[in-house]
Short mmCIF file of N, CA and C in Angstrom, two decimals:
data_model
loop_
_atom_site.label_atom_id
_atom_site.label_comp_id
_atom_site.label_asym_id
_atom_site.label_seq_id
_atom_site.Cartn_x
_atom_site.Cartn_y
_atom_site.Cartn_z
N MET S 281 -55.78 45.57 -111.13
CA MET S 281 -55.36 44.85 -112.33
C MET S 281 -54.98 43.42 -111.96
N SER S 282 -55.39 42.50 -112.77
CA SER S 282 -55.09 41.09 -112.57
C SER S 282 -53.67 40.77 -113.04
N VAL S 283 -53.03 39.86 -112.34
CA VAL S 283 -51.68 39.43 -112.74
C VAL S 283 -51.64 37.91 -112.91
N VAL S 284 -52.67 37.39 -113.56
CA VAL S 284 -52.79 35.94 -113.70
C VAL S 284 -51.74 35.35 -114.63
N ILE S 285 -51.30 36.09 -115.63
CA ILE S 285 -50.32 35.53 -116.57
C ILE S 285 -48.96 35.42 -115.89
N SER S 286 -48.52 36.50 -115.26
CA SER S 286 -47.24 36.40 -114.55
C SER S 286 -47.36 35.39 -113.42
N GLY S 287 -48.53 35.32 -112.78
CA GLY S 287 -48.74 34.32 -111.74
C GLY S 287 -48.55 32.90 -112.26
N LEU S 288 -48.99 32.66 -113.49
CA LEU S 288 -48.81 31.35 -114.12
C LEU S 288 -47.33 31.01 -114.25
N TYR S 289 -46.54 31.93 -114.81
CA TYR S 289 -45.13 31.64 -115.07
C TYR S 289 -44.29 31.67 -113.79
N ILE S 290 -44.69 32.47 -112.83
CA ILE S 290 -44.02 32.43 -111.52
C ILE S 290 -44.27 31.08 -110.87
N SER S 291 -45.49 30.59 -110.96
CA SER S 291 -45.83 29.29 -110.38
C SER S 291 -45.10 28.15 -111.08
N LEU S 292 -45.06 28.18 -112.40
CA LEU S 292 -44.35 27.14 -113.14
C LEU S 292 -42.85 27.17 -112.84
N THR S 293 -42.30 28.37 -112.68
CA THR S 293 -40.89 28.49 -112.32
C THR S 293 -40.65 27.93 -110.92
N ALA S 294 -41.58 28.19 -110.00
CA ALA S 294 -41.46 27.66 -108.65
C ALA S 294 -41.46 26.12 -108.65
N ILE S 295 -42.29 25.54 -109.49
CA ILE S 295 -42.32 24.08 -109.61
C ILE S 295 -40.99 23.57 -110.15
N LEU S 296 -40.42 24.28 -111.10
CA LEU S 296 -39.11 23.92 -111.64
C LEU S 296 -38.03 24.00 -110.56
N VAL S 297 -38.08 25.02 -109.73
CA VAL S 297 -37.12 25.16 -108.62
C VAL S 297 -37.22 23.95 -107.70
N VAL S 298 -38.43 23.56 -107.35
CA VAL S 298 -38.63 22.42 -106.47
C VAL S 298 -38.17 21.13 -107.14
N ALA S 299 -38.45 20.96 -108.42
CA ALA S 299 -38.02 19.76 -109.14
C ALA S 299 -36.49 19.65 -109.15
N PHE S 300 -35.80 20.77 -109.41
CA PHE S 300 -34.34 20.76 -109.41
C PHE S 300 -33.79 20.50 -108.01
N ALA S 301 -34.46 21.03 -106.97
CA ALA S 301 -34.04 20.79 -105.59
C ALA S 301 -34.21 19.32 -105.23
N MET S 302 -35.31 18.72 -105.70
CA MET S 302 -35.54 17.31 -105.42
C MET S 302 -34.48 16.43 -106.08
N ARG S 303 -34.01 16.85 -107.24
CA ARG S 303 -32.93 16.12 -107.92
C ARG S 303 -31.66 16.15 -107.06
N VAL S 304 -31.37 17.30 -106.48
CA VAL S 304 -30.20 17.43 -105.60
C VAL S 304 -30.38 16.53 -104.38
N ILE S 305 -31.55 16.55 -103.78
CA ILE S 305 -31.81 15.74 -102.58
C ILE S 305 -31.66 14.26 -102.90
N LYS S 306 -32.19 13.85 -104.04
CA LYS S 306 -32.09 12.44 -104.46
C LYS S 306 -30.63 12.01 -104.57
N LEU S 307 -29.80 12.87 -105.17
CA LEU S 307 -28.38 12.55 -105.30
C LEU S 307 -27.67 12.57 -103.95
N ARG S 308 -28.06 13.48 -103.08
CA ARG S 308 -27.47 13.52 -101.73
C ARG S 308 -27.75 12.22 -100.99
N ARG S 309 -28.98 11.75 -101.09
CA ARG S 309 -29.34 10.50 -100.42
C ARG S 309 -28.61 9.31 -101.04
N LYS S 310 -28.57 9.28 -102.35
CA LYS S 310 -27.92 8.17 -103.06
C LYS S 310 -26.45 8.06 -102.69
N HIS S 311 -25.77 9.20 -102.59
CA HIS S 311 -24.33 9.20 -102.33
C HIS S 311 -23.99 9.49 -100.87
N LYS S 312 -25.04 9.64 -100.02
CA LYS S 312 -24.86 9.91 -98.59
C LYS S 312 -23.96 11.12 -98.34
N ILE S 313 -24.33 12.22 -99.00
CA ILE S 313 -23.60 13.48 -98.87
C ILE S 313 -24.56 14.52 -98.32
N GLY S 314 -24.27 15.02 -97.12
CA GLY S 314 -25.17 15.96 -96.46
C GLY S 314 -24.96 17.41 -96.85
N LEU S 315 -23.74 17.79 -97.14
CA LEU S 315 -23.43 19.19 -97.42
C LEU S 315 -22.33 19.25 -98.48
N GLY S 316 -22.44 20.22 -99.37
CA GLY S 316 -21.45 20.32 -100.44
C GLY S 316 -21.62 19.19 -101.43
N SER S 317 -20.54 18.88 -102.15
CA SER S 317 -20.61 17.78 -103.13
C SER S 317 -19.59 16.68 -102.86
N SER S 318 -18.69 16.91 -101.91
CA SER S 318 -17.66 15.90 -101.56
C SER S 318 -16.96 15.33 -102.80
N GLY S 319 -16.75 16.18 -103.79
CA GLY S 319 -16.06 15.73 -104.99
C GLY S 319 -16.93 14.96 -105.97
N ASN S 320 -18.19 14.79 -105.68
CA ASN S 320 -19.09 14.07 -106.57
C ASN S 320 -19.53 15.02 -107.69
N GLU S 321 -19.10 14.74 -108.89
CA GLU S 321 -19.35 15.62 -110.03
C GLU S 321 -20.83 15.72 -110.39
N GLU S 322 -21.53 14.61 -110.32
CA GLU S 322 -22.96 14.61 -110.64
C GLU S 322 -23.74 15.51 -109.68
N LEU S 323 -23.41 15.44 -108.40
CA LEU S 323 -24.06 16.28 -107.40
C LEU S 323 -23.66 17.74 -107.57
N ARG S 324 -22.41 18.00 -107.87
CA ARG S 324 -21.95 19.37 -108.08
C ARG S 324 -22.71 20.03 -109.23
N ILE S 325 -22.90 19.29 -110.30
CA ILE S 325 -23.63 19.83 -111.46
C ILE S 325 -25.10 20.02 -111.13
N ALA S 326 -25.71 19.07 -110.44
CA ALA S 326 -27.12 19.22 -110.04
C ALA S 326 -27.30 20.44 -109.14
N ASN S 327 -26.34 20.67 -108.25
CA ASN S 327 -26.37 21.86 -107.39
C ASN S 327 -26.32 23.13 -108.24
N ARG S 328 -25.47 23.15 -109.26
CA ARG S 328 -25.33 24.33 -110.11
C ARG S 328 -26.57 24.57 -110.96
N VAL S 329 -27.19 23.49 -111.44
CA VAL S 329 -28.43 23.62 -112.21
C VAL S 329 -29.49 24.31 -111.34
N HIS S 330 -29.63 23.82 -110.12
CA HIS S 330 -30.61 24.41 -109.20
C HIS S 330 -30.22 25.84 -108.84
N ALA S 331 -28.98 26.06 -108.48
CA ALA S 331 -28.52 27.38 -108.06
C ALA S 331 -28.65 28.41 -109.19
N ASN S 332 -28.34 28.00 -110.40
CA ASN S 332 -28.41 28.94 -111.51
C ASN S 332 -29.85 29.40 -111.74
N LEU S 333 -30.80 28.49 -111.61
CA LEU S 333 -32.20 28.89 -111.74
C LEU S 333 -32.57 29.84 -110.61
N VAL S 334 -32.18 29.52 -109.39
CA VAL S 334 -32.51 30.35 -108.23
C VAL S 334 -31.85 31.73 -108.35
N GLU S 335 -30.69 31.80 -108.98
CA GLU S 335 -30.00 33.08 -109.17
C GLU S 335 -30.70 33.97 -110.20
N ASN S 336 -31.26 33.37 -111.23
CA ASN S 336 -31.85 34.13 -112.33
C ASN S 336 -33.36 34.33 -112.23
N ALA S 337 -34.05 33.42 -111.58
CA ALA S 337 -35.52 33.48 -111.55
C ALA S 337 -36.08 34.73 -110.86
N PRO S 338 -35.55 35.15 -109.73
CA PRO S 338 -36.20 36.30 -109.07
C PRO S 338 -36.27 37.55 -109.96
N ILE S 339 -35.19 37.93 -110.59
CA ILE S 339 -35.21 39.14 -111.42
C ILE S 339 -36.12 38.95 -112.63
N ALA S 340 -36.07 37.78 -113.24
CA ALA S 340 -36.92 37.53 -114.41
C ALA S 340 -38.40 37.58 -114.03
N MET S 341 -38.76 36.97 -112.91
CA MET S 341 -40.16 36.92 -112.51
C MET S 341 -40.66 38.28 -112.01
N ILE S 342 -39.80 39.04 -111.35
CA ILE S 342 -40.21 40.40 -110.95
C ILE S 342 -40.43 41.26 -112.18
N LEU S 343 -39.52 41.18 -113.15
CA LEU S 343 -39.67 41.95 -114.39
C LEU S 343 -40.95 41.54 -115.13
N LEU S 344 -41.25 40.26 -115.15
CA LEU S 344 -42.47 39.78 -115.81
C LEU S 344 -43.71 40.32 -115.10
N LEU S 345 -43.71 40.30 -113.79
CA LEU S 345 -44.84 40.83 -113.02
C LEU S 345 -45.02 42.32 -113.27
N VAL S 346 -43.93 43.07 -113.24
CA VAL S 346 -44.01 44.52 -113.48
C VAL S 346 -44.48 44.79 -114.91
N ALA S 347 -44.02 44.00 -115.86
CA ALA S 347 -44.46 44.18 -117.25
C ALA S 347 -45.97 43.97 -117.37
N GLU S 348 -46.49 42.97 -116.66
CA GLU S 348 -47.93 42.75 -116.70
C GLU S 348 -48.67 43.91 -116.05
N LEU S 349 -48.15 44.39 -114.94
CA LEU S 349 -48.76 45.56 -114.29
C LEU S 349 -48.68 46.80 -115.19
N ASN S 350 -47.65 46.85 -116.04
CA ASN S 350 -47.49 47.95 -117.00
C ASN S 350 -48.24 47.68 -118.30
N SER S 351 -49.13 46.70 -118.30
CA SER S 351 -50.04 46.40 -119.41
C SER S 351 -49.37 45.82 -120.66
N LEU S 352 -48.32 45.02 -120.48
CA LEU S 352 -47.76 44.32 -121.63
C LEU S 352 -48.82 43.35 -122.15
N SER S 353 -48.98 43.32 -123.45
CA SER S 353 -49.98 42.48 -124.11
C SER S 353 -49.86 41.02 -123.67
N ALA S 354 -51.00 40.36 -123.53
CA ALA S 354 -51.04 38.96 -123.09
C ALA S 354 -50.22 38.06 -124.00
N ILE S 355 -50.25 38.28 -125.30
CA ILE S 355 -49.49 37.42 -126.21
C ILE S 355 -47.99 37.54 -125.95
N TYR S 356 -47.52 38.76 -125.69
CA TYR S 356 -46.09 38.94 -125.39
C TYR S 356 -45.74 38.36 -124.02
N MET S 357 -46.65 38.49 -123.09
CA MET S 357 -46.44 37.89 -121.76
C MET S 357 -46.25 36.38 -121.90
N HIS S 358 -47.12 35.75 -122.68
CA HIS S 358 -47.02 34.30 -122.86
C HIS S 358 -45.76 33.92 -123.66
N LEU S 359 -45.46 34.68 -124.70
CA LEU S 359 -44.24 34.38 -125.47
C LEU S 359 -43.00 34.47 -124.59
N LEU S 360 -42.92 35.50 -123.77
CA LEU S 360 -41.76 35.66 -122.89
C LEU S 360 -41.76 34.59 -121.79
N GLY S 361 -42.92 34.27 -121.24
CA GLY S 361 -43.00 33.24 -120.20
C GLY S 361 -42.60 31.87 -120.72
N ILE S 362 -43.09 31.53 -121.90
CA ILE S 362 -42.75 30.23 -122.49
C ILE S 362 -41.27 30.20 -122.86
N THR S 363 -40.78 31.30 -123.42
CA THR S 363 -39.34 31.36 -123.77
C THR S 363 -38.49 31.20 -122.52
N TRP S 364 -38.89 31.85 -121.44
CA TRP S 364 -38.16 31.72 -120.17
C TRP S 364 -38.10 30.25 -119.73
N LEU S 365 -39.25 29.57 -119.72
CA LEU S 365 -39.29 28.18 -119.26
C LEU S 365 -38.50 27.25 -120.18
N VAL S 366 -38.63 27.45 -121.48
CA VAL S 366 -37.86 26.64 -122.43
C VAL S 366 -36.36 26.88 -122.22
N GLY S 367 -36.00 28.14 -122.06
CA GLY S 367 -34.60 28.48 -121.83
C GLY S 367 -34.05 27.83 -120.58
N ARG S 368 -34.81 27.86 -119.50
CA ARG S 368 -34.33 27.27 -118.24
C ARG S 368 -34.19 25.76 -118.37
N CYS S 369 -35.13 25.12 -119.07
CA CYS S 369 -35.03 23.67 -119.26
C CYS S 369 -33.85 23.32 -120.16
N LEU S 370 -33.67 24.07 -121.24
CA LEU S 370 -32.51 23.84 -122.12
C LEU S 370 -31.20 24.01 -121.34
N HIS S 371 -31.14 25.04 -120.53
CA HIS S 371 -29.93 25.29 -119.75
C HIS S 371 -29.65 24.12 -118.80
N ALA S 372 -30.69 23.65 -118.13
CA ALA S 372 -30.53 22.54 -117.18
C ALA S 372 -30.04 21.27 -117.88
N VAL S 373 -30.66 20.96 -119.02
CA VAL S 373 -30.26 19.77 -119.78
C VAL S 373 -28.83 19.94 -120.30
N GLY S 374 -28.53 21.11 -120.84
CA GLY S 374 -27.20 21.35 -121.39
C GLY S 374 -26.11 21.32 -120.35
N LEU S 375 -26.37 21.91 -119.19
CA LEU S 375 -25.38 21.91 -118.12
C LEU S 375 -25.13 20.49 -117.63
N THR S 376 -26.21 19.70 -117.54
CA THR S 376 -26.10 18.32 -117.09
C THR S 376 -25.40 17.45 -118.14
N LYS S 377 -25.88 17.49 -119.37
CA LYS S 377 -25.31 16.65 -120.43
C LYS S 377 -23.88 17.05 -120.78
N GLY S 378 -23.61 18.34 -120.69
CA GLY S 378 -22.27 18.84 -120.99
C GLY S 378 -21.30 18.69 -119.83
N ARG S 379 -21.80 18.13 -118.72
CA ARG S 379 -20.99 17.89 -117.52
C ARG S 379 -20.28 19.16 -117.04
N GLY S 380 -20.98 20.30 -117.20
CA GLY S 380 -20.43 21.56 -116.73
C GLY S 380 -19.65 22.31 -117.79
N GLY S 381 -19.38 21.66 -118.92
CA GLY S 381 -18.66 22.31 -120.01
C GLY S 381 -19.63 22.84 -121.06
N TYR S 382 -19.10 23.13 -122.23
CA TYR S 382 -19.93 23.67 -123.30
C TYR S 382 -20.92 22.62 -123.78
N HIS S 383 -22.13 23.05 -123.99
CA HIS S 383 -23.19 22.22 -124.58
C HIS S 383 -24.17 23.17 -125.23
N LEU S 384 -24.67 22.80 -126.39
CA LEU S 384 -25.59 23.65 -127.13
C LEU S 384 -26.82 24.03 -126.30
N GLY S 385 -27.34 23.09 -125.52
CA GLY S 385 -28.49 23.37 -124.67
C GLY S 385 -28.17 24.42 -123.61
N ARG S 386 -26.99 24.33 -123.04
CA ARG S 386 -26.58 25.32 -122.04
C ARG S 386 -26.44 26.70 -122.68
N PHE S 387 -25.83 26.74 -123.86
CA PHE S 387 -25.66 28.01 -124.57
C PHE S 387 -26.99 28.66 -124.91
N TRP S 388 -27.87 27.91 -125.58
CA TRP S 388 -29.16 28.46 -126.00
C TRP S 388 -30.07 28.73 -124.81
N GLY S 389 -30.01 27.88 -123.81
CA GLY S 389 -30.80 28.11 -122.61
C GLY S 389 -30.42 29.41 -121.91
N GLY S 390 -29.13 29.63 -121.78
CA GLY S 390 -28.66 30.87 -121.18
C GLY S 390 -29.03 32.07 -122.02
N LEU S 391 -28.84 31.94 -123.32
CA LEU S 391 -29.16 33.04 -124.23
C LEU S 391 -30.64 33.40 -124.20
N LEU S 392 -31.50 32.40 -124.24
CA LEU S 392 -32.94 32.65 -124.17
C LEU S 392 -33.33 33.30 -122.84
N SER S 393 -32.78 32.78 -121.76
CA SER S 393 -33.09 33.32 -120.43
C SER S 393 -32.67 34.78 -120.30
N TRP S 394 -31.45 35.07 -120.70
CA TRP S 394 -30.96 36.45 -120.62
C TRP S 394 -31.72 37.36 -121.57
N SER S 395 -32.12 36.82 -122.73
CA SER S 395 -32.90 37.63 -123.68
C SER S 395 -34.23 38.04 -123.06
N VAL S 396 -34.89 37.11 -122.38
CA VAL S 396 -36.15 37.42 -121.73
C VAL S 396 -35.94 38.52 -120.68
N ILE S 397 -34.90 38.38 -119.87
CA ILE S 397 -34.61 39.38 -118.84
C ILE S 397 -34.36 40.75 -119.48
N LEU S 398 -33.57 40.79 -120.53
CA LEU S 398 -33.25 42.07 -121.18
C LEU S 398 -34.47 42.68 -121.87
N ILE S 399 -35.26 41.87 -122.54
CA ILE S 399 -36.47 42.38 -123.21
C ILE S 399 -37.42 42.97 -122.18
N LEU S 400 -37.63 42.27 -121.09
CA LEU S 400 -38.52 42.78 -120.04
C LEU S 400 -37.97 44.06 -119.41
N ALA S 401 -36.67 44.10 -119.19
CA ALA S 401 -36.06 45.31 -118.61
C ALA S 401 -36.25 46.50 -119.55
N VAL S 402 -36.01 46.29 -120.84
CA VAL S 402 -36.17 47.38 -121.82
C VAL S 402 -37.63 47.82 -121.89
N PHE S 403 -38.56 46.85 -121.90
CA PHE S 403 -39.98 47.22 -121.92
C PHE S 403 -40.33 48.08 -120.71
N ASN S 404 -39.93 47.64 -119.52
CA ASN S 404 -40.28 48.38 -118.31
C ASN S 404 -39.60 49.75 -118.27
N LEU S 405 -38.37 49.85 -118.73
CA LEU S 405 -37.68 51.15 -118.79
C LEU S 405 -38.37 52.08 -119.79
N THR S 406 -38.76 51.53 -120.92
CA THR S 406 -39.46 52.32 -121.93
C THR S 406 -40.81 52.81 -121.38
N HIS S 407 -41.51 51.91 -120.71
CA HIS S 407 -42.80 52.28 -120.12
C HIS S 407 -42.60 53.41 -119.11
N PHE S 408 -41.59 53.29 -118.27
CA PHE S 408 -41.30 54.35 -117.29
C PHE S 408 -41.00 55.68 -117.98
N THR S 409 -40.16 55.63 -119.01
CA THR S 409 -39.77 56.84 -119.72
C THR S 409 -40.97 57.51 -120.37
N LEU S 410 -41.76 56.73 -121.09
CA LEU S 410 -42.94 57.30 -121.76
C LEU S 410 -43.94 57.84 -120.74
N ASP S 411 -44.13 57.14 -119.65
CA ASP S 411 -45.05 57.61 -118.61
C ASP S 411 -44.53 58.91 -117.97
N SER S 412 -43.23 58.97 -117.73
CA SER S 412 -42.63 60.18 -117.14
C SER S 412 -42.77 61.39 -118.05
N MET S 413 -42.83 61.15 -119.35
CA MET S 413 -42.95 62.24 -120.30
C MET S 413 -44.41 62.58 -120.59
N GLY S 414 -45.33 61.87 -119.97
CA GLY S 414 -46.74 62.16 -120.14
C GLY S 414 -47.40 61.47 -121.31
N TYR S 415 -46.70 60.57 -121.97
CA TYR S 415 -47.28 59.89 -123.14
C TYR S 415 -48.22 58.75 -122.76
N LEU S 416 -48.19 58.33 -121.53
CA LEU S 416 -49.05 57.21 -121.10
C LEU S 416 -50.04 57.67 -120.04
N ALA S 417 -50.54 58.84 -120.18
CA ALA S 417 -51.41 59.43 -119.15
C ALA S 417 -52.64 58.59 -118.85
N ASN S 418 -53.09 57.79 -119.79
CA ASN S 418 -54.30 56.98 -119.60
C ASN S 418 -54.03 55.64 -118.95
N SER S 419 -52.77 55.26 -118.75
CA SER S 419 -52.50 53.92 -118.19
C SER S 419 -52.43 53.92 -116.70
#
């Protein structure tokens, strides 16, 4: 079975991880900070934006891959993949603009991201349950 759709969103997420890491590196060079944030709020927030993506991406991308292997429809795969990317971008903008505090982008970005994770988890659990009961014998 091909996993080109999950491969697309895993790859786009990887590019986002690198882009956020490059933002951290740029700030480290600008402020001559090698490790930690040395009290620099802008760098601390950039670190959290990157770290939060790295904390959430593995489970989301594994769930997406398993859902594709479990034959989730291409339209749902794309809807969830796009929602994931939009959510991560909203979260990054909101965390940055809100300076670590409340921001609508951070709220909606987190909500969209967690929704994708939960929807994929429920789909995969349902698929497992139905398969275990013999309802998916042809898959």
